[in-house]
PDB file of C-alpha atoms in Angstrom:
ATOM      1  CA  UNK U 201      -2.534   7.372  17.980  1.00 78.00           C
ATOM      2  CA  UNK U 202      -2.111   3.933  19.598  1.00 90.00           C
ATOM      3  CA  UNK U 203       1.257   3.069  21.246  1.00 95.00           C
ATOM      4  CA  UNK U 204       3.430   0.510  19.805  1.00 97.00           C
ATOM      5  CA  UNK U 205       2.960  -1.641  22.806  1.00 96.00           C
ATOM      6  CA  UNK U 206      -0.728  -1.516  22.393  1.00 97.00           C
ATOM      7  CA  UNK U 207      -0.246  -2.813  18.856  1.00 96.00           C
ATOM      8  CA  UNK U 208       1.892  -5.587  20.047  1.00 96.00           C
ATOM      9  CA  UNK U 209       5.060  -4.107  18.804  1.00 97.00           C
ATOM     10  CA  UNK U 210       8.404  -3.460  20.556  1.00 97.00           C
ATOM     11  CA  UNK U 211      10.149  -0.139  20.867  1.00 97.00           C
ATOM     12  CA  UNK U 212      13.391  -1.977  21.101  1.00 97.00           C
ATOM     13  CA  UNK U 213      13.619  -2.951  17.400  1.00 97.00           C
ATOM     14  CA  UNK U 214      13.561  -1.117  14.103  1.00 98.00           C
ATOM     15  CA  UNK U 215      10.137  -0.332  12.636  1.00 98.00           C
ATOM     16  CA  UNK U 216       9.022  -0.814   9.071  1.00 98.00           C
ATOM     17  CA  UNK U 217       5.768   0.702   7.856  1.00 98.00           C
ATOM     18  CA  UNK U 218       4.122  -0.810   4.777  1.00 98.00           C
ATOM     19  CA  UNK U 219       1.366   0.096   2.523  1.00 98.00           C
ATOM     20  CA  UNK U 220      -1.032  -2.587   1.094  1.00 98.00           C
ATOM     21  CA  UNK U 221      -2.488  -1.522  -2.246  1.00 97.00           C
ATOM     22  CA  UNK U 222       0.050  -1.900  -5.044  1.00 97.00           C
ATOM     23  CA  UNK U 223       2.699  -2.580  -2.497  1.00 98.00           C
ATOM     24  CA  UNK U 224       1.728  -5.827  -0.657  1.00 98.00           C
ATOM     25  CA  UNK U 225      -1.189  -6.597  -2.751  1.00 97.00           C
ATOM     26  CA  UNK U 226      -2.269  -6.326  -6.442  1.00 98.00           C
ATOM     27  CA  UNK U 227      -5.074  -3.847  -5.939  1.00 97.00           C
ATOM     28  CA  UNK U 228      -5.595  -2.755  -9.542  1.00 96.00           C
ATOM     29  CA  UNK U 229      -5.805  -6.371 -10.700  1.00 97.00           C
ATOM     30  CA  UNK U 230      -8.400  -7.268  -7.951  1.00 97.00           C
ATOM     31  CA  UNK U 231     -10.421  -4.082  -8.444  1.00 97.00           C
ATOM     32  CA  UNK U 232     -10.381  -4.735 -12.216  1.00 97.00           C
ATOM     33  CA  UNK U 233     -11.747  -8.208 -11.588  1.00 97.00           C
ATOM     34  CA  UNK U 234     -14.476  -6.710  -9.320  1.00 97.00           C
ATOM     35  CA  UNK U 235     -15.362  -4.245 -12.177  1.00 97.00           C
ATOM     36  CA  UNK U 236     -15.452  -6.881 -14.872  1.00 97.00           C
ATOM     37  CA  UNK U 237     -18.015  -8.687 -12.740  1.00 96.00           C
ATOM     38  CA  UNK U 238     -20.157  -5.555 -13.036  1.00 96.00           C
ATOM     39  CA  UNK U 239     -19.852  -5.229 -16.703  1.00 97.00           C
ATOM     40  CA  UNK U 240     -17.062  -2.483 -16.608  1.00 97.00           C
ATOM     41  CA  UNK U 241     -13.506  -2.407 -17.843  1.00 96.00           C
ATOM     42  CA  UNK U 242     -10.247  -1.328 -16.138  1.00 95.00           C
ATOM     43  CA  UNK U 243      -7.942   0.151 -18.879  1.00 95.00           C
ATOM     44  CA  UNK U 244      -4.452   0.990 -17.416  1.00 94.00           C
ATOM     45  CA  UNK U 245      -3.796   4.106 -19.468  1.00 92.00           C
ATOM     46  CA  UNK U 246      -2.529   6.414 -16.881  1.00 92.00           C
ATOM     47  CA  UNK U 247      -1.320   6.354 -13.140  1.00 93.00           C
ATOM     48  CA  UNK U 248      -4.753   6.914 -11.812  1.00 90.00           C
ATOM     49  CA  UNK U 249      -7.759   4.927 -10.492  1.00 92.00           C
ATOM     50  CA  UNK U 250     -11.173   6.228 -11.440  1.00 93.00           C
ATOM     51  CA  UNK U 251      -9.986   7.727 -14.773  1.00 94.00           C
ATOM     52  CA  UNK U 252      -9.096   4.138 -15.817  1.00 95.00           C
ATOM     53  CA  UNK U 253     -12.630   2.824 -15.473  1.00 96.00           C
ATOM     54  CA  UNK U 254     -14.805   2.463 -18.619  1.00 97.00           C
ATOM     55  CA  UNK U 255     -17.994   0.945 -19.988  1.00 97.00           C
ATOM     56  CA  UNK U 256     -17.163  -1.343 -22.768  1.00 96.00           C
ATOM     57  CA  UNK U 257     -16.980   0.412 -26.208  1.00 94.00           C
ATOM     58  CA  UNK U 258     -16.913   3.910 -24.678  1.00 95.00           C
ATOM     59  CA  UNK U 259     -14.085   6.379 -24.971  1.00 94.00           C
ATOM     60  CA  UNK U 260     -14.919   8.596 -21.875  1.00 95.00           C
ATOM     61  CA  UNK U 261     -13.982   7.073 -18.549  1.00 95.00           C
ATOM     62  CA  UNK U 262     -16.685   6.557 -15.863  1.00 95.00           C
ATOM     63  CA  UNK U 263     -18.051   9.490 -13.975  1.00 95.00           C
ATOM     64  CA  UNK U 264     -15.848   9.992 -10.980  1.00 94.00           C
ATOM     65  CA  UNK U 265     -18.695   9.762  -8.429  1.00 95.00           C
ATOM     66  CA  UNK U 266     -19.726   6.318  -9.846  1.00 96.00           C
ATOM     67  CA  UNK U 267     -16.094   5.243  -9.601  1.00 95.00           C
ATOM     68  CA  UNK U 268     -15.864   6.305  -5.929  1.00 94.00           C
ATOM     69  CA  UNK U 269     -19.092   4.295  -5.267  1.00 95.00           C
ATOM     70  CA  UNK U 270     -17.576   1.206  -6.844  1.00 96.00           C
ATOM     71  CA  UNK U 271     -14.309   1.812  -4.859  1.00 95.00           C
ATOM     72  CA  UNK U 272     -16.245   1.875  -1.606  1.00 94.00           C
ATOM     73  CA  UNK U 273     -18.181  -1.237  -2.587  1.00 96.00           C
ATOM     74  CA  UNK U 274     -15.189  -3.119  -3.403  1.00 96.00           C
ATOM     75  CA  UNK U 275     -13.493  -2.279  -0.020  1.00 95.00           C
ATOM     76  CA  UNK U 276     -16.720  -3.233   1.843  1.00 94.00           C
ATOM     77  CA  UNK U 277     -17.041  -6.542   0.275  1.00 94.00           C
ATOM     78  CA  UNK U 278     -14.123  -7.805  -1.962  1.00 95.00           C
ATOM     79  CA  UNK U 279     -10.839  -6.254  -0.809  1.00 94.00           C
ATOM     80  CA  UNK U 280      -9.857  -9.571   0.774  1.00 95.00           C
ATOM     81  CA  UNK U 281      -9.796 -11.237  -2.599  1.00 93.00           C
ATOM     82  CA  UNK U 282      -6.668  -9.462  -4.063  1.00 96.00           C
ATOM     83  CA  UNK U 283      -3.554 -11.420  -4.877  1.00 97.00           C
ATOM     84  CA  UNK U 284      -0.291 -10.711  -2.903  1.00 98.00           C
ATOM     85  CA  UNK U 285       2.425  -8.766  -4.848  1.00 98.00           C
ATOM     86  CA  UNK U 286       5.019 -11.217  -6.041  1.00 97.00           C
ATOM     87  CA  UNK U 287       7.714 -11.592  -3.456  1.00 98.00           C
ATOM     88  CA  UNK U 288       5.968  -9.499  -0.839  1.00 98.00           C
ATOM     89  CA  UNK U 289       5.109 -12.151   1.719  1.00 97.00           C
ATOM     90  CA  UNK U 290       8.646 -13.691   1.741  1.00 97.00           C
ATOM     91  CA  UNK U 291      10.201 -10.179   1.918  1.00 98.00           C
ATOM     92  CA  UNK U 292       8.091  -9.292   4.960  1.00 97.00           C
ATOM     93  CA  UNK U 293       8.804 -12.548   6.691  1.00 96.00           C
ATOM     94  CA  UNK U 294      12.547 -11.921   6.062  1.00 96.00           C
ATOM     95  CA  UNK U 295      12.299  -8.284   7.441  1.00 97.00           C
ATOM     96  CA  UNK U 296      10.217  -9.385  10.448  1.00 96.00           C
ATOM     97  CA  UNK U 297      13.171 -11.475  11.764  1.00 96.00           C
ATOM     98  CA  UNK U 298      14.941  -8.111  12.553  1.00 95.00           C
ATOM     99  CA  UNK U 299      12.250  -5.409  12.636  1.00 98.00           C
ATOM    100  CA  UNK U 300       8.710  -4.762  13.827  1.00 98.00           C
ATOM    101  CA  UNK U 301       6.304  -4.548  10.950  1.00 98.00           C
ATOM    102  CA  UNK U 302       3.180  -2.322  10.876  1.00 98.00           C
ATOM    103  CA  UNK U 303       0.754  -2.187   7.963  1.00 98.00           C
ATOM    104  CA  UNK U 304      -0.378   1.398   7.306  1.00 97.00           C
ATOM    105  CA  UNK U 305      -3.160   1.459   4.572  1.00 96.00           C
ATOM    106  CA  UNK U 306      -5.404   4.138   3.297  1.00 94.00           C
ATOM    107  CA  UNK U 307      -8.700   2.494   2.940  1.00 92.00           C
ATOM    108  CA  UNK U 308     -12.380   3.141   3.904  1.00 89.00           C
ATOM    109  CA  UNK U 309     -13.102   2.196   7.539  1.00 88.00           C
ATOM    110  CA  UNK U 310     -15.460  -0.694   6.503  1.00 88.00           C
ATOM    111  CA  UNK U 311     -12.479  -2.430   5.015  1.00 93.00           C
ATOM    112  CA  UNK U 312     -10.697  -3.117   8.354  1.00 94.00           C
ATOM    113  CA  UNK U 313     -12.187  -6.547   9.040  1.00 94.00           C
ATOM    114  CA  UNK U 314     -11.605  -7.841   5.611  1.00 95.00           C
ATOM    115  CA  UNK U 315      -8.169  -6.117   5.202  1.00 95.00           C
ATOM    116  CA  UNK U 316      -7.074  -7.827   8.559  1.00 95.00           C
ATOM    117  CA  UNK U 317      -8.451 -11.151   7.274  1.00 95.00           C
ATOM    118  CA  UNK U 318      -6.592 -10.911   4.149  1.00 96.00           C
ATOM    119  CA  UNK U 319      -3.303 -10.301   5.956  1.00 96.00           C
ATOM    120  CA  UNK U 320      -3.880 -13.259   8.235  1.00 96.00           C
ATOM    121  CA  UNK U 321      -4.810 -15.531   5.435  1.00 96.00           C
ATOM    122  CA  UNK U 322      -1.351 -14.988   3.981  1.00 96.00           C
ATOM    123  CA  UNK U 323       0.425 -15.426   7.306  1.00 95.00           C
ATOM    124  CA  UNK U 324       0.992 -11.752   7.882  1.00 95.00           C
ATOM    125  CA  UNK U 325       0.307 -11.459  11.517  1.00 94.00           C
ATOM    126  CA  UNK U 326       1.079  -7.654  11.720  1.00 97.00           C
ATOM    127  CA  UNK U 327      -0.895  -4.920  13.129  1.00 97.00           C
ATOM    128  CA  UNK U 328      -3.029  -2.838  10.713  1.00 97.00           C
ATOM    129  CA  UNK U 329      -3.799   0.908  10.937  1.00 96.00           C
ATOM    130  CA  UNK U 330      -6.264   2.351   8.467  1.00 95.00           C
ATOM    131  CA  UNK U 331      -5.537   5.950   7.532  1.00 94.00           C
ATOM    132  CA  UNK U 332      -7.095   8.631   5.509  1.00 91.00           C
ATOM    133  CA  UNK U 333      -5.169  11.508   3.804  1.00 93.00           C
ATOM    134  CA  UNK U 334      -1.440  12.003   4.070  1.00 96.00           C
ATOM    135  CA  UNK U 335       0.495   9.426   5.968  1.00 97.00           C
ATOM    136  CA  UNK U 336       3.126  11.681   7.390  1.00 97.00           C
ATOM    137  CA  UNK U 337       1.391  12.706  10.656  1.00 97.00           C
ATOM    138  CA  UNK U 338       0.498   9.104  11.646  1.00 97.00           C
ATOM    139  CA  UNK U 339       3.919   7.763  10.643  1.00 98.00           C
ATOM    140  CA  UNK U 340       5.622  10.485  12.666  1.00 98.00           C
ATOM    141  CA  UNK U 341       3.625   9.640  15.658  1.00 97.00           C
ATOM    142  CA  UNK U 342       4.612   5.984  15.370  1.00 97.00           C
ATOM    143  CA  UNK U 343       8.351   6.444  14.477  1.00 97.00           C
ATOM    144  CA  UNK U 344       8.756   8.849  17.298  1.00 97.00           C
ATOM    145  CA  UNK U 345       8.115   5.980  19.750  1.00 97.00           C
ATOM    146  CA  UNK U 346      11.392   4.124  18.957  1.00 97.00           C
ATOM    147  CA  UNK U 347      15.080   5.306  18.892  1.00 96.00           C
ATOM    148  CA  UNK U 348      15.809   2.576  16.389  1.00 97.00           C
ATOM    149  CA  UNK U 349      15.954   3.064  12.551  1.00 98.00           C
ATOM    150  CA  UNK U 350      12.600   3.274  10.762  1.00 98.00           C
ATOM    151  CA  UNK U 351      11.506   2.675   7.078  1.00 98.00           C
ATOM    152  CA  UNK U 352       8.400   3.335   5.050  1.00 98.00           C
ATOM    153  CA  UNK U 353       7.141   1.811   1.750  1.00 98.00           C
ATOM    154  CA  UNK U 354       4.337   3.122  -0.417  1.00 98.00           C
ATOM    155  CA  UNK U 355       3.637   3.468  -4.105  1.00 98.00           C
ATOM    156  CA  UNK U 356       2.374   7.060  -3.971  1.00 97.00           C
ATOM    157  CA  UNK U 357       4.680  10.026  -4.026  1.00 98.00           C
ATOM    158  CA  UNK U 358       2.360  12.215  -1.967  1.00 97.00           C
ATOM    159  CA  UNK U 359       2.434   9.720   0.770  1.00 98.00           C
ATOM    160  CA  UNK U 360       6.202   9.246   0.488  1.00 98.00           C
ATOM    161  CA  UNK U 361       6.710  12.976   0.590  1.00 98.00           C
ATOM    162  CA  UNK U 362       4.497  13.371   3.553  1.00 98.00           C
ATOM    163  CA  UNK U 363       6.320  10.835   5.517  1.00 98.00           C
ATOM    164  CA  UNK U 364       9.774  12.361   4.595  1.00 98.00           C
ATOM    165  CA  UNK U 365       8.469  15.835   5.595  1.00 98.00           C
ATOM    166  CA  UNK U 366       7.022  14.647   8.890  1.00 98.00           C
ATOM    167  CA  UNK U 367       9.627  11.901   9.867  1.00 97.00           C
ATOM    168  CA  UNK U 368      12.775  12.983   8.117  1.00 97.00           C
ATOM    169  CA  UNK U 369      14.857  10.296   9.847  1.00 97.00           C
ATOM    170  CA  UNK U 370      12.694   7.559   8.222  1.00 98.00           C
ATOM    171  CA  UNK U 371      14.049   5.817   5.096  1.00 98.00           C
ATOM    172  CA  UNK U 372      11.320   6.041   2.342  1.00 98.00           C
ATOM    173  CA  UNK U 373      11.040   3.634  -0.551  1.00 98.00           C
ATOM    174  CA  UNK U 374       8.645   3.621  -3.488  1.00 98.00           C
ATOM    175  CA  UNK U 375       7.258   0.242  -4.786  1.00 98.00           C
ATOM    176  CA  UNK U 376       4.811  -0.193  -7.692  1.00 98.00           C
ATOM    177  CA  UNK U 377       3.496  -3.860  -7.670  1.00 98.00           C
ATOM    178  CA  UNK U 378       1.433  -3.964 -10.908  1.00 97.00           C
ATOM    179  CA  UNK U 379       3.628  -4.116 -13.973  1.00 96.00           C
ATOM    180  CA  UNK U 380       1.022  -2.347 -16.219  1.00 95.00           C
ATOM    181  CA  UNK U 381       1.145   0.794 -13.741  1.00 96.00           C
ATOM    182  CA  UNK U 382       4.899   0.971 -13.578  1.00 97.00           C
ATOM    183  CA  UNK U 383       5.531   2.904 -16.765  1.00 96.00           C
ATOM    184  CA  UNK U 384       3.107   5.559 -15.667  1.00 96.00           C
ATOM    185  CA  UNK U 385       4.139   5.937 -12.065  1.00 96.00           C
ATOM    186  CA  UNK U 386       5.867   9.179 -11.343  1.00 96.00           C
ATOM    187  CA  UNK U 387       9.232   8.916  -9.556  1.00 96.00           C
ATOM    188  CA  UNK U 388      11.266  11.263  -7.174  1.00 97.00           C
ATOM    189  CA  UNK U 389      14.897  11.647  -6.338  1.00 97.00           C
ATOM    190  CA  UNK U 390      13.747  11.719  -2.681  1.00 97.00           C
ATOM    191  CA  UNK U 391      12.658   8.131  -2.545  1.00 98.00           C
ATOM    192  CA  UNK U 392      14.382   5.070  -4.187  1.00 98.00           C
ATOM    193  CA  UNK U 393      12.022   3.273  -6.515  1.00 98.00           C
ATOM    194  CA  UNK U 394      12.497  -0.557  -6.158  1.00 98.00           C
ATOM    195  CA  UNK U 395       9.768  -2.702  -7.803  1.00 98.00           C
ATOM    196  CA  UNK U 396      11.344  -6.030  -6.966  1.00 98.00           C
ATOM    197  CA  UNK U 397      10.502  -7.160  -3.344  1.00 98.00           C
ATOM    198  CA  UNK U 398      13.663  -9.176  -2.878  1.00 98.00           C
ATOM    199  CA  UNK U 399      15.823  -6.135  -3.810  1.00 98.00           C
ATOM    200  CA  UNK U 400      13.586  -3.970  -1.753  1.00 98.00           C
ATOM    201  CA  UNK U 401      13.905  -6.096   1.317  1.00 98.00           C
ATOM    202  CA  UNK U 402      17.728  -5.844   0.899  1.00 98.00           C
ATOM    203  CA  UNK U 403      17.551  -1.999   0.654  1.00 98.00           C
ATOM    204  CA  UNK U 404      15.396  -1.831   3.744  1.00 98.00           C
ATOM    205  CA  UNK U 405      17.739  -4.029   5.680  1.00 98.00           C
ATOM    206  CA  UNK U 406      20.610  -1.803   4.736  1.00 97.00           C
ATOM    207  CA  UNK U 407      18.651   1.253   5.923  1.00 97.00           C
ATOM    208  CA  UNK U 408      17.777  -0.304   9.194  1.00 97.00           C
ATOM    209  CA  UNK U 409      21.569  -1.091   9.861  1.00 92.00           C
ATOM    210  CA  UNK U 410      22.517   2.582   9.573  1.00 82.00           C
TER     211      UNK U 410
END
């Protein structure tokens, strides 16, 4: 695990860890556009990914292995084309005035160059760590490096639970960017669910002042 210093971050300020897909960026919309270019449909019918991919006119979703291959192809070539979530860039710029920001994204390794390019293209000059699996261990290794308050934002409860379990002092927040997904997204009393980025930024600021 890299040190905060090696990432260009200070130990002397609060630390905010932020996910990308369905948090900073509209992944489902971008992946859906990618699928449409291949003659497929993204039907938002549940809080899932591959189970929402269909061939036109069919009632059975695409085979999961085919979906995974498309997922990998998207991240290898098109993940820099997604749109930012409404309000996300302004919120991160606001938070960056008082805290260090680190982007913690679960994505295939080939996505690192394009994902970094996407962040820079939107003025988000924050370090990026690509992760696989639960985010608690990596979040814990990072948050232990500062004595200041820390926060974490993700759309997926397993990642939020993992961070809460491994770094219990970290304030955790759930955010689901795509309005079509919000009715299907499970919630938990452990993590405030705030889908408006301006409101979320205020809640994170409050957590960092504690």
